[in-house]
mmCIF file of C-alpha atoms and ligand atoms in Angstrom:
data_model
loop_
_atom_site.group_PDB
_atom_site.id
_atom_site.type_symbol
_atom_site.label_atom_id
_atom_site.label_comp_id
_atom_site.label_asym_id
_atom_site.label_seq_id
_atom_site.Cartn_x
_atom_site.Cartn_y
_atom_site.Cartn_z
ATOM 1 C CA MET A 1135 -24.665 -34.448 3.610
ATOM 2 C CA ASN A 1136 -21.750 -36.147 1.061
ATOM 3 C CA ARG A 1137 -23.111 -38.989 -1.581
ATOM 4 C CA PRO A 1138 -23.521 -42.087 0.261
ATOM 5 C CA GLU A 1139 -22.887 -45.392 -1.371
ATOM 6 C CA ILE A 1140 -25.427 -47.755 -2.436
ATOM 7 C CA SER A 1141 -26.644 -50.873 -3.398
ATOM 8 C CA PHE A 1142 -30.169 -52.349 -4.496
ATOM 9 C CA GLU A 1143 -31.526 -55.957 -3.468
ATOM 10 C CA PHE A 1144 -33.570 -57.838 -6.402
ATOM 11 C CA PHE A 1145 -35.473 -60.947 -6.183
ATOM 12 C CA PRO A 1146 -34.979 -64.002 -8.911
ATOM 13 C CA PRO A 1147 -37.733 -63.640 -11.789
ATOM 14 C CA GLN A 1148 -40.168 -66.383 -11.861
ATOM 15 C CA ASN A 1149 -41.403 -66.044 -15.608
ATOM 16 C CA LEU A 1150 -40.535 -64.312 -18.760
ATOM 17 C CA GLU A 1151 -42.618 -61.122 -18.140
ATOM 18 C CA ALA A 1152 -40.382 -60.852 -14.735
ATOM 19 C CA SER A 1153 -37.049 -61.200 -16.313
ATOM 20 C CA PHE A 1154 -38.232 -58.449 -18.315
ATOM 21 C CA ARG A 1155 -39.372 -56.152 -15.487
ATOM 22 C CA LEU A 1156 -36.017 -56.867 -13.671
ATOM 23 C CA TRP A 1157 -34.150 -55.942 -16.577
ATOM 24 C CA ASP A 1158 -36.409 -52.888 -16.926
ATOM 25 C CA THR A 1159 -35.436 -52.385 -13.043
ATOM 26 C CA VAL A 1160 -31.635 -52.874 -13.714
ATOM 27 C CA GLN A 1161 -31.573 -50.037 -16.658
ATOM 28 C CA VAL A 1162 -33.365 -47.259 -14.493
ATOM 29 C CA LEU A 1163 -31.639 -48.155 -10.965
ATOM 30 C CA ALA A 1164 -27.609 -48.768 -13.160
ATOM 31 C CA PRO A 1165 -26.959 -45.240 -14.046
ATOM 32 C CA LEU A 1166 -27.187 -44.276 -9.959
ATOM 33 C CA ALA A 1167 -23.932 -46.524 -10.063
ATOM 34 C CA PRO A 1168 -24.311 -48.997 -7.302
ATOM 35 C CA ARG A 1169 -21.804 -50.381 -5.278
ATOM 36 C CA PHE A 1170 -23.495 -53.764 -5.665
ATOM 37 C CA VAL A 1171 -26.543 -55.169 -6.551
ATOM 38 C CA SER A 1172 -27.965 -58.581 -4.636
ATOM 39 C CA VAL A 1173 -29.768 -61.265 -5.808
ATOM 40 C CA THR A 1174 -32.419 -63.022 -2.971
ATOM 41 C CA TYR A 1175 -32.608 -66.825 -2.400
ATOM 42 C CA GLY A 1176 -35.918 -67.850 -1.948
ATOM 43 C CA ALA A 1177 -37.558 -69.279 1.546
ATOM 44 C CA GLY A 1178 -36.409 -73.149 1.317
ATOM 45 C CA GLY A 1179 -33.885 -72.225 -1.001
ATOM 46 C CA THR A 1180 -36.881 -72.536 -3.544
ATOM 47 C CA THR A 1181 -35.591 -70.302 -6.471
ATOM 48 C CA ARG A 1182 -32.033 -72.382 -6.119
ATOM 49 C CA ASP A 1183 -31.432 -72.120 -9.959
ATOM 50 C CA LEU A 1184 -33.420 -69.065 -10.609
ATOM 51 C CA THR A 1185 -30.968 -67.061 -8.164
ATOM 52 C CA ARG A 1186 -27.914 -68.922 -9.786
ATOM 53 C CA ASP A 1187 -29.294 -67.748 -13.498
ATOM 54 C CA ALA A 1188 -30.498 -64.486 -12.424
ATOM 55 C CA VAL A 1189 -26.910 -63.594 -10.937
ATOM 56 C CA ALA A 1190 -24.543 -65.021 -13.798
ATOM 57 C CA THR A 1191 -26.773 -62.943 -15.807
ATOM 58 C CA LEU A 1192 -26.618 -59.710 -14.398
ATOM 59 C CA HIS A 1193 -22.742 -60.653 -13.946
ATOM 60 C CA LYS A 1194 -22.324 -61.299 -17.469
ATOM 61 C CA SER A 1195 -24.870 -58.338 -18.626
ATOM 62 C CA SER A 1196 -25.176 -55.720 -16.759
ATOM 63 C CA GLY A 1197 -21.258 -54.722 -15.687
ATOM 64 C CA LEU A 1198 -22.735 -54.222 -12.104
ATOM 65 C CA GLN A 1199 -21.057 -55.870 -9.446
ATOM 66 C CA VAL A 1200 -23.280 -58.960 -8.404
ATOM 67 C CA ALA A 1201 -23.543 -60.689 -4.721
ATOM 68 C CA ALA A 1202 -25.727 -63.760 -4.458
ATOM 69 C CA HIS A 1203 -28.002 -64.593 -1.171
ATOM 70 C CA LEU A 1204 -27.312 -68.246 -0.067
ATOM 71 C CA THR A 1205 -29.203 -70.196 2.936
ATOM 72 C CA CYS A 1206 -28.285 -73.145 4.625
ATOM 73 C CA VAL A 1207 -32.097 -74.345 4.058
ATOM 74 C CA ASN A 1208 -32.638 -77.911 2.821
ATOM 75 C CA ALA A 1209 -29.332 -78.637 1.176
ATOM 76 C CA THR A 1210 -26.188 -80.199 2.558
ATOM 77 C CA ARG A 1211 -22.917 -78.401 3.132
ATOM 78 C CA ASP A 1212 -21.905 -80.307 0.187
ATOM 79 C CA GLU A 1213 -24.478 -78.874 -1.838
ATOM 80 C CA THR A 1214 -24.583 -75.461 -0.259
ATOM 81 C CA LEU A 1215 -21.251 -75.057 -0.758
ATOM 82 C CA GLY A 1216 -21.397 -76.523 -4.106
ATOM 83 C CA ILE A 1217 -23.743 -73.552 -5.241
ATOM 84 C CA ALA A 1218 -21.321 -71.088 -4.032
ATOM 85 C CA ARG A 1219 -18.506 -72.454 -5.885
ATOM 86 C CA GLU A 1220 -20.604 -72.134 -9.272
ATOM 87 C CA PHE A 1221 -21.427 -68.470 -7.985
ATOM 88 C CA ALA A 1222 -17.873 -68.336 -8.351
ATOM 89 C CA ALA A 1223 -17.143 -70.069 -11.025
ATOM 90 C CA ALA A 1224 -19.697 -67.833 -12.969
ATOM 91 C CA GLY A 1225 -17.876 -64.861 -11.947
ATOM 92 C CA VAL A 1226 -19.637 -63.825 -8.444
ATOM 93 C CA SER A 1227 -17.413 -64.027 -5.443
ATOM 94 C CA ASP A 1228 -19.869 -61.391 -3.489
ATOM 95 C CA ILE A 1229 -22.359 -63.719 -1.103
ATOM 96 C CA VAL A 1230 -24.922 -62.663 1.502
ATOM 97 C CA ALA A 1231 -24.713 -65.574 3.760
ATOM 98 C CA LEU A 1232 -27.871 -66.246 5.847
ATOM 99 C CA ARG A 1233 -29.196 -69.048 7.998
ATOM 100 C CA GLY A 1234 -32.430 -68.610 5.510
ATOM 101 C CA ASP A 1235 -36.357 -68.732 6.542
ATOM 102 C CA PRO A 1236 -38.111 -72.178 6.668
ATOM 103 C CA PRO A 1237 -39.742 -72.929 3.761
ATOM 104 C CA LYS A 1238 -43.541 -72.240 3.366
ATOM 105 C CA GLY A 1239 -45.599 -74.652 5.963
ATOM 106 C CA ALA A 1240 -42.782 -74.818 8.331
ATOM 107 C CA ASP A 1241 -42.791 -72.324 11.511
ATOM 108 C CA ARG A 1242 -38.971 -72.728 12.365
ATOM 109 C CA PHE A 1243 -35.656 -73.290 10.968
ATOM 110 C CA GLU A 1244 -34.932 -77.219 11.166
ATOM 111 C CA ARG A 1245 -30.979 -78.246 10.219
ATOM 112 C CA HIS A 1246 -30.926 -80.247 7.018
ATOM 113 C CA PRO A 1247 -29.656 -83.596 8.320
ATOM 114 C CA GLY A 1248 -25.418 -82.815 6.997
ATOM 115 C CA GLY A 1249 -26.620 -79.066 6.452
ATOM 116 C CA PHE A 1250 -25.702 -76.183 8.597
ATOM 117 C CA ALA A 1251 -26.552 -75.533 11.797
ATOM 118 C CA ASP A 1252 -26.491 -71.907 11.108
ATOM 119 C CA SER A 1253 -25.209 -68.907 9.972
ATOM 120 C CA CYS A 1254 -21.882 -69.064 11.745
ATOM 121 C CA GLU A 1255 -20.973 -72.393 10.302
ATOM 122 C CA LEU A 1256 -21.786 -71.318 6.472
ATOM 123 C CA ILE A 1257 -19.551 -68.189 6.898
ATOM 124 C CA ALA A 1258 -16.636 -70.056 8.056
ATOM 125 C CA ALA A 1259 -17.245 -72.857 5.836
ATOM 126 C CA LEU A 1260 -17.183 -69.990 2.811
ATOM 127 C CA ARG A 1261 -13.919 -68.521 4.418
ATOM 128 C CA ASP A 1262 -12.259 -71.415 4.116
ATOM 129 C CA THR A 1263 -13.954 -72.407 0.742
ATOM 130 C CA GLY A 1264 -12.535 -69.441 -1.636
ATOM 131 C CA ASP A 1265 -11.955 -65.798 -1.988
ATOM 132 C CA PHE A 1266 -15.550 -64.665 -1.308
ATOM 133 C CA THR A 1267 -16.855 -61.218 0.412
ATOM 134 C CA ILE A 1268 -18.868 -62.573 2.481
ATOM 135 C CA ARG A 1269 -22.077 -59.970 4.248
ATOM 136 C CA VAL A 1270 -24.844 -60.705 6.450
ATOM 137 C CA GLY A 1271 -28.125 -60.502 8.050
ATOM 138 C CA ALA A 1272 -28.323 -57.584 11.206
ATOM 139 C CA TYR A 1273 -31.847 -57.250 13.257
ATOM 140 C CA PRO A 1274 -32.214 -53.357 14.575
ATOM 141 C CA ASP A 1275 -35.399 -54.643 15.734
ATOM 142 C CA LYS A 1276 -34.125 -57.671 17.086
ATOM 143 C CA HIS A 1277 -34.333 -60.872 15.046
ATOM 144 C CA PRO A 1278 -37.832 -63.022 15.994
ATOM 145 C CA GLU A 1279 -35.674 -65.599 17.310
ATOM 146 C CA ALA A 1280 -33.377 -63.817 19.641
ATOM 147 C CA ALA A 1281 -33.848 -63.195 23.146
ATOM 148 C CA ASP A 1282 -33.195 -59.760 23.059
ATOM 149 C CA THR A 1283 -31.236 -57.166 21.339
ATOM 150 C CA ALA A 1284 -28.017 -58.493 23.447
ATOM 151 C CA ALA A 1285 -28.396 -61.807 21.981
ATOM 152 C CA ASP A 1286 -28.709 -60.635 18.811
ATOM 153 C CA VAL A 1287 -25.580 -57.735 18.888
ATOM 154 C CA ALA A 1288 -23.458 -61.326 20.686
ATOM 155 C CA TRP A 1289 -24.451 -63.513 17.676
ATOM 156 C CA LEU A 1290 -23.734 -60.696 14.717
ATOM 157 C CA LYS A 1291 -20.390 -60.407 16.216
ATOM 158 C CA ARG A 1292 -20.026 -63.975 16.127
ATOM 159 C CA LYS A 1293 -20.695 -63.339 12.773
ATOM 160 C CA PHE A 1294 -17.970 -61.042 11.672
ATOM 161 C CA GLU A 1295 -15.364 -63.188 13.593
ATOM 162 C CA ALA A 1296 -16.256 -66.053 11.548
ATOM 163 C CA GLY A 1297 -15.920 -64.131 7.976
ATOM 164 C CA ALA A 1298 -18.210 -61.818 7.410
ATOM 165 C CA SER A 1299 -16.867 -58.101 6.392
ATOM 166 C CA GLU A 1300 -20.172 -55.991 6.104
ATOM 167 C CA ALA A 1301 -24.047 -56.742 7.538
ATOM 168 C CA LEU A 1302 -27.112 -55.499 5.849
ATOM 169 C CA THR A 1303 -29.464 -55.023 7.910
ATOM 170 C CA GLN A 1304 -33.465 -55.851 7.850
ATOM 171 C CA PHE A 1305 -35.437 -52.676 6.918
ATOM 172 C CA PHE A 1306 -36.736 -50.899 9.721
ATOM 173 C CA PHE A 1307 -39.108 -47.666 10.201
ATOM 174 C CA ASP A 1308 -38.095 -46.777 13.705
ATOM 175 C CA ILE A 1309 -34.789 -44.796 13.043
ATOM 176 C CA ASP A 1310 -33.894 -44.496 16.554
ATOM 177 C CA SER A 1311 -34.085 -48.009 16.595
ATOM 178 C CA PHE A 1312 -31.346 -48.354 14.161
ATOM 179 C CA HIS A 1313 -29.199 -45.505 16.531
ATOM 180 C CA ARG A 1314 -29.738 -47.971 19.366
ATOM 181 C CA PHE A 1315 -28.734 -50.799 17.459
ATOM 182 C CA ARG A 1316 -25.770 -49.453 15.851
ATOM 183 C CA ASP A 1317 -24.653 -47.924 19.483
ATOM 184 C CA LYS A 1318 -25.033 -51.415 21.333
ATOM 185 C CA CYS A 1319 -22.570 -52.870 18.520
ATOM 186 C CA ALA A 1320 -19.953 -50.296 19.002
ATOM 187 C CA ALA A 1321 -19.825 -51.024 22.669
ATOM 188 C CA ALA A 1322 -19.608 -54.838 21.456
ATOM 189 C CA GLY A 1323 -16.601 -53.568 20.043
ATOM 190 C CA ILE A 1324 -18.503 -54.161 16.882
ATOM 191 C CA ASP A 1325 -16.794 -51.901 13.690
ATOM 192 C CA THR A 1326 -19.970 -49.441 13.124
ATOM 193 C CA SER A 1327 -18.971 -48.557 9.450
ATOM 194 C CA LYS A 1328 -19.671 -52.179 8.635
ATOM 195 C CA ILE A 1329 -22.934 -51.943 9.169
ATOM 196 C CA VAL A 1330 -25.534 -50.615 6.535
ATOM 197 C CA PRO A 1331 -28.878 -50.123 6.810
ATOM 198 C CA GLY A 1332 -31.833 -51.819 4.700
ATOM 199 C CA ILE A 1333 -34.163 -49.266 3.066
ATOM 200 C CA LEU A 1334 -37.546 -50.229 2.341
ATOM 201 C CA PRO A 1335 -39.116 -48.040 -0.027
ATOM 202 C CA ILE A 1336 -42.909 -48.507 0.639
ATOM 203 C CA GLU A 1337 -43.955 -49.328 -2.967
ATOM 204 C CA ASN A 1338 -46.889 -51.310 -1.560
ATOM 205 C CA TRP A 1339 -48.508 -50.334 1.713
ATOM 206 C CA LYS A 1340 -50.538 -53.454 2.483
ATOM 207 C CA GLY A 1341 -47.456 -55.594 1.315
ATOM 208 C CA ALA A 1342 -45.250 -53.528 3.432
ATOM 209 C CA VAL A 1343 -47.273 -54.371 6.544
ATOM 210 C CA ARG A 1344 -47.722 -58.038 5.889
ATOM 211 C CA PHE A 1345 -43.462 -57.925 5.509
ATOM 212 C CA ALA A 1346 -43.337 -56.390 8.785
ATOM 213 C CA ASN A 1347 -45.487 -57.959 10.579
ATOM 214 C CA ARG A 1348 -43.285 -61.773 8.925
ATOM 215 C CA CYS A 1349 -40.144 -60.358 10.088
ATOM 216 C CA GLY A 1350 -41.068 -58.535 13.294
ATOM 217 C CA THR A 1351 -40.420 -55.012 12.708
ATOM 218 C CA PRO A 1352 -42.594 -52.821 14.472
ATOM 219 C CA VAL A 1353 -44.357 -50.197 12.079
ATOM 220 C CA PRO A 1354 -44.889 -46.939 14.116
ATOM 221 C CA GLN A 1355 -48.335 -45.684 14.485
ATOM 222 C CA TRP A 1356 -47.683 -42.511 13.038
ATOM 223 C CA VAL A 1357 -46.679 -44.429 9.839
ATOM 224 C CA ILE A 1358 -49.430 -46.303 9.795
ATOM 225 C CA ASP A 1359 -52.202 -43.004 10.392
ATOM 226 C CA ALA A 1360 -50.138 -41.473 7.550
ATOM 227 C CA PHE A 1361 -50.708 -44.057 4.942
ATOM 228 C CA GLU A 1362 -54.627 -44.200 5.909
ATOM 229 C CA THR A 1363 -54.831 -40.395 4.438
ATOM 230 C CA ALA A 1364 -52.762 -41.026 1.624
ATOM 231 C CA GLU A 1365 -54.655 -44.050 0.641
ATOM 232 C CA ARG A 1366 -58.199 -42.056 0.946
ATOM 233 C CA ASP A 1367 -56.448 -39.242 -0.662
ATOM 234 C CA GLY A 1368 -54.876 -41.520 -3.174
ATOM 235 C CA ARG A 1369 -51.301 -40.254 -2.891
ATOM 236 C CA GLU A 1370 -49.671 -43.169 -1.382
ATOM 237 C CA ASP A 1371 -46.853 -42.601 -3.610
ATOM 238 C CA LEU A 1372 -45.997 -39.308 -2.250
ATOM 239 C CA LEU A 1373 -46.007 -40.051 1.058
ATOM 240 C CA ALA A 1374 -43.630 -42.935 0.588
ATOM 241 C CA THR A 1375 -41.168 -40.854 -1.205
ATOM 242 C CA ALA A 1376 -41.119 -38.378 1.549
ATOM 243 C CA ILE A 1377 -41.033 -40.682 4.476
ATOM 244 C CA CYS A 1378 -38.640 -42.628 2.909
ATOM 245 C CA SER A 1379 -36.038 -39.827 1.535
ATOM 246 C CA GLU A 1380 -36.507 -38.066 5.220
ATOM 247 C CA MET A 1381 -35.506 -41.178 6.760
ATOM 248 C CA CYS A 1382 -32.222 -41.989 4.499
ATOM 249 C CA SER A 1383 -30.958 -38.109 4.953
ATOM 250 C CA ASP A 1384 -31.691 -38.592 8.353
ATOM 251 C CA LEU A 1385 -29.552 -41.168 8.453
ATOM 252 C CA LEU A 1386 -26.949 -39.806 6.374
ATOM 253 C CA ASP A 1387 -27.017 -36.431 8.853
ATOM 254 C CA ALA A 1388 -26.121 -39.519 11.501
ATOM 255 C CA GLY A 1389 -22.898 -40.454 9.607
ATOM 256 C CA VAL A 1390 -24.162 -43.635 7.849
ATOM 257 C CA ASP A 1391 -22.414 -43.194 4.428
ATOM 258 C CA LYS A 1392 -23.950 -46.727 2.527
ATOM 259 C CA LEU A 1393 -27.383 -47.723 1.995
ATOM 260 C CA HIS A 1394 -28.925 -50.660 0.781
ATOM 261 C CA PHE A 1395 -32.380 -50.415 -0.918
ATOM 262 C CA TYR A 1396 -34.658 -53.384 -1.077
ATOM 263 C CA THR A 1397 -36.226 -52.537 -4.411
ATOM 264 C CA MET A 1398 -38.830 -55.055 -4.777
ATOM 265 C CA ASN A 1399 -37.974 -55.170 -8.590
ATOM 266 C CA ARG A 1400 -39.875 -51.903 -8.286
ATOM 267 C CA PRO A 1401 -36.929 -49.239 -9.535
ATOM 268 C CA GLU A 1402 -38.860 -46.098 -9.475
ATOM 269 C CA LEU A 1403 -39.671 -45.126 -5.834
ATOM 270 C CA THR A 1404 -35.998 -46.337 -5.621
ATOM 271 C CA ARG A 1405 -35.207 -44.181 -8.285
ATOM 272 C CA ASP A 1406 -36.801 -40.902 -6.889
ATOM 273 C CA VAL A 1407 -35.756 -41.578 -2.793
ATOM 274 C CA CYS A 1408 -31.778 -41.775 -4.595
ATOM 275 C CA HIS A 1409 -32.241 -38.461 -6.270
ATOM 276 C CA ALA A 1410 -33.738 -36.601 -3.166
ATOM 277 C CA ILE A 1411 -30.691 -37.685 -1.136
ATOM 278 C CA GLY A 1412 -28.483 -36.236 -3.977
ATOM 279 C CA VAL A 1413 -27.617 -39.579 -5.457
ATOM 280 C CA THR A 1414 -27.857 -38.965 -9.100
ATOM 281 C CA PRO A 1415 -26.882 -40.438 -12.570
ATOM 282 C CA GLU A 1416 -22.959 -40.393 -12.916
ATOM 283 C CA VAL A 1417 -22.508 -38.658 -16.204
ATOM 284 C CA ARG A 1418 -19.048 -39.753 -17.846
ATOM 285 C CA LEU A 1419 -17.530 -36.850 -19.294
ATOM 286 C CA GLU A 1420 -16.725 -38.751 -22.587
ATOM 287 C CA ASN A 1421 -20.179 -39.204 -23.528
ATOM 288 C CA VAL A 1422 -21.070 -35.536 -22.649
ATOM 289 C CA ALA A 1423 -18.899 -33.772 -25.786
HETATM 290 P P1 LIG B 1008 -28.787 -65.353 11.968
HETATM 291 O O1 LIG B 1008 -28.349 -64.190 12.342
HETATM 292 O O2 LIG B 1008 -27.864 -66.315 12.083
HETATM 293 O O3 LIG B 1008 -30.036 -65.744 12.987
HETATM 294 C C1 LIG B 1008 -31.002 -65.016 13.304
HETATM 295 C C2 LIG B 1008 -31.118 -64.517 14.979
HETATM 296 O O4 LIG B 1008 -30.850 -65.873 15.455
HETATM 297 C C3 LIG B 1008 -29.542 -64.064 15.529
HETATM 298 O O5 LIG B 1008 -29.670 -62.685 15.418
HETATM 299 C C4 LIG B 1008 -29.577 -64.690 16.619
HETATM 300 O O6 LIG B 1008 -30.311 -64.133 17.936
HETATM 301 C C5 LIG B 1008 -30.406 -65.753 16.411
HETATM 302 N N1 LIG B 1008 -29.687 -67.529 16.346
HETATM 303 C C6 LIG B 1008 -29.833 -68.025 15.419
HETATM 304 N N2 LIG B 1008 -28.702 -68.877 15.218
HETATM 305 C C7 LIG B 1008 -27.993 -68.911 16.380
HETATM 306 C C8 LIG B 1008 -27.332 -70.161 17.553
HETATM 307 N N3 LIG B 1008 -26.383 -70.747 16.804
HETATM 308 N N4 LIG B 1008 -26.910 -69.274 18.277
HETATM 309 C C9 LIG B 1008 -27.266 -68.344 19.378
HETATM 310 N N5 LIG B 1008 -28.192 -67.571 18.330
HETATM 311 C C10 LIG B 1008 -28.602 -67.491 17.191
HETATM 312 N N6 LIG B 1008 -34.172 -64.737 3.698
HETATM 313 C C11 LIG B 1008 -34.125 -66.010 2.412
HETATM 314 O O7 LIG B 1008 -34.507 -66.858 2.886
HETATM 315 N N7 LIG B 1008 -33.586 -65.576 1.195
HETATM 316 C C12 LIG B 1008 -32.822 -64.700 1.223
HETATM 317 O O8 LIG B 1008 -32.266 -64.316 -0.023
HETATM 318 C C13 LIG B 1008 -32.929 -63.375 2.416
HETATM 319 N N8 LIG B 1008 -31.933 -62.334 2.213
HETATM 320 C C14 LIG B 1008 -32.236 -61.691 3.495
HETATM 321 C C15 LIG B 1008 -31.101 -60.625 3.372
HETATM 322 C C16 LIG B 1008 -31.011 -59.571 4.457
HETATM 323 C C17 LIG B 1008 -30.094 -58.010 4.582
HETATM 324 C C18 LIG B 1008 -31.587 -59.996 5.690
HETATM 325 C C19 LIG B 1008 -31.537 -59.119 7.165
HETATM 326 C C20 LIG B 1008 -32.445 -60.901 5.785
HETATM 327 C C21 LIG B 1008 -32.735 -62.049 4.554
HETATM 328 N N9 LIG B 1008 -33.776 -62.962 4.377
HETATM 329 C C22 LIG B 1008 -33.201 -63.900 3.155
HETATM 330 C C23 LIG B 1008 -33.889 -63.520 5.855
HETATM 331 C C24 LIG B 1008 -33.190 -64.565 6.936
HETATM 332 O O9 LIG B 1008 -32.633 -65.204 6.067
HETATM 333 C C25 LIG B 1008 -34.025 -64.644 8.072
HETATM 334 O O10 LIG B 1008 -33.888 -63.596 8.902
HETATM 335 C C26 LIG B 1008 -33.629 -66.045 8.682
HETATM 336 O O11 LIG B 1008 -34.326 -66.156 9.870
HETATM 337 C C27 LIG B 1008 -32.430 -65.422 9.528
HETATM 338 O O12 LIG B 1008 -31.267 -65.762 8.903
HETATM 339 P P2 LIG B 1008 -29.870 -64.694 9.532
HETATM 340 O O13 LIG B 1008 -28.741 -65.663 8.442
HETATM 341 O O14 LIG B 1008 -29.640 -63.410 9.240
HETATM 342 O O15 LIG B 1008 -29.708 -65.455 10.705
#
């Protein structure tokens, strides 16, 4: 098993305490030498300024490659591209380009009058606006709005044709569903080396189930049973590390060479899983002597 390349997703801090927690998270995970770290953009564009500030600060202070998430929700085209230009001016040209989820209270995406209709329009406009590295979302368990997996795969292909260079998947628990999705992408002519599995280390079991239900990600019965038992015995952390490490090593055995971790700004479990799959701190020789 070769050392995979890894990346980490964070969310922008909303207050001082959360800022310190994010900084601690970065300190714990940075020694694992991620390919990049990304910062999410709150549903409905609610964290626009916080995302911009977190991205710029991480870029300036952490020495890591930083990617900014950007969605089409609640903004005109000009406003959205203006934010992308602000990221570029701060030295950040990696964007995770998404259509975005609706704001709280709305049950479906509504195009802003004057805004982008979908992720393909955003990707194409970013491609025409600057020299961005554009990553996009992908859905092994099918996006809740897609008619079927074939529709999701066809849409992902269009996102690559529009200018995306890599896709990060929604998290999943059933590794076979990732393999089936990857096979369908290959059959559709998508370069599957550009599809990076998204991994959710289960830091908080009940929260993970809520998150999965919102995203339409099935939770296998054996995982539910295992967590119910682990909760009774107070050993959820051990189970979460074991399940996640096993899943990552199965993916690596199947030829995957990149993993994207949803850290939830809690670094310990992600760090332990990385160690278990052979991703350990990179020690610089000049610091050893
Ligand atoms: P798309 O892939 O564009 O659309 C989702 C599905 O709907 C498609 O697979 C396709 O089947 C169908 N579809 C959509 N438009 C069309 C069309 N015009 N024609 C045909 N089919 C269509 N949300 C946030 O708010 N902020 C974030 O920071 C954020 N980060 C994310 C990071 C990752 C890696 C992922 C996977 C998701 C993230 N999300 C985030 C959630 C995301 O915004 C939602 O899943 C949203 O509902 C879809 O966005 P998308 O760009 O992936 O959609």
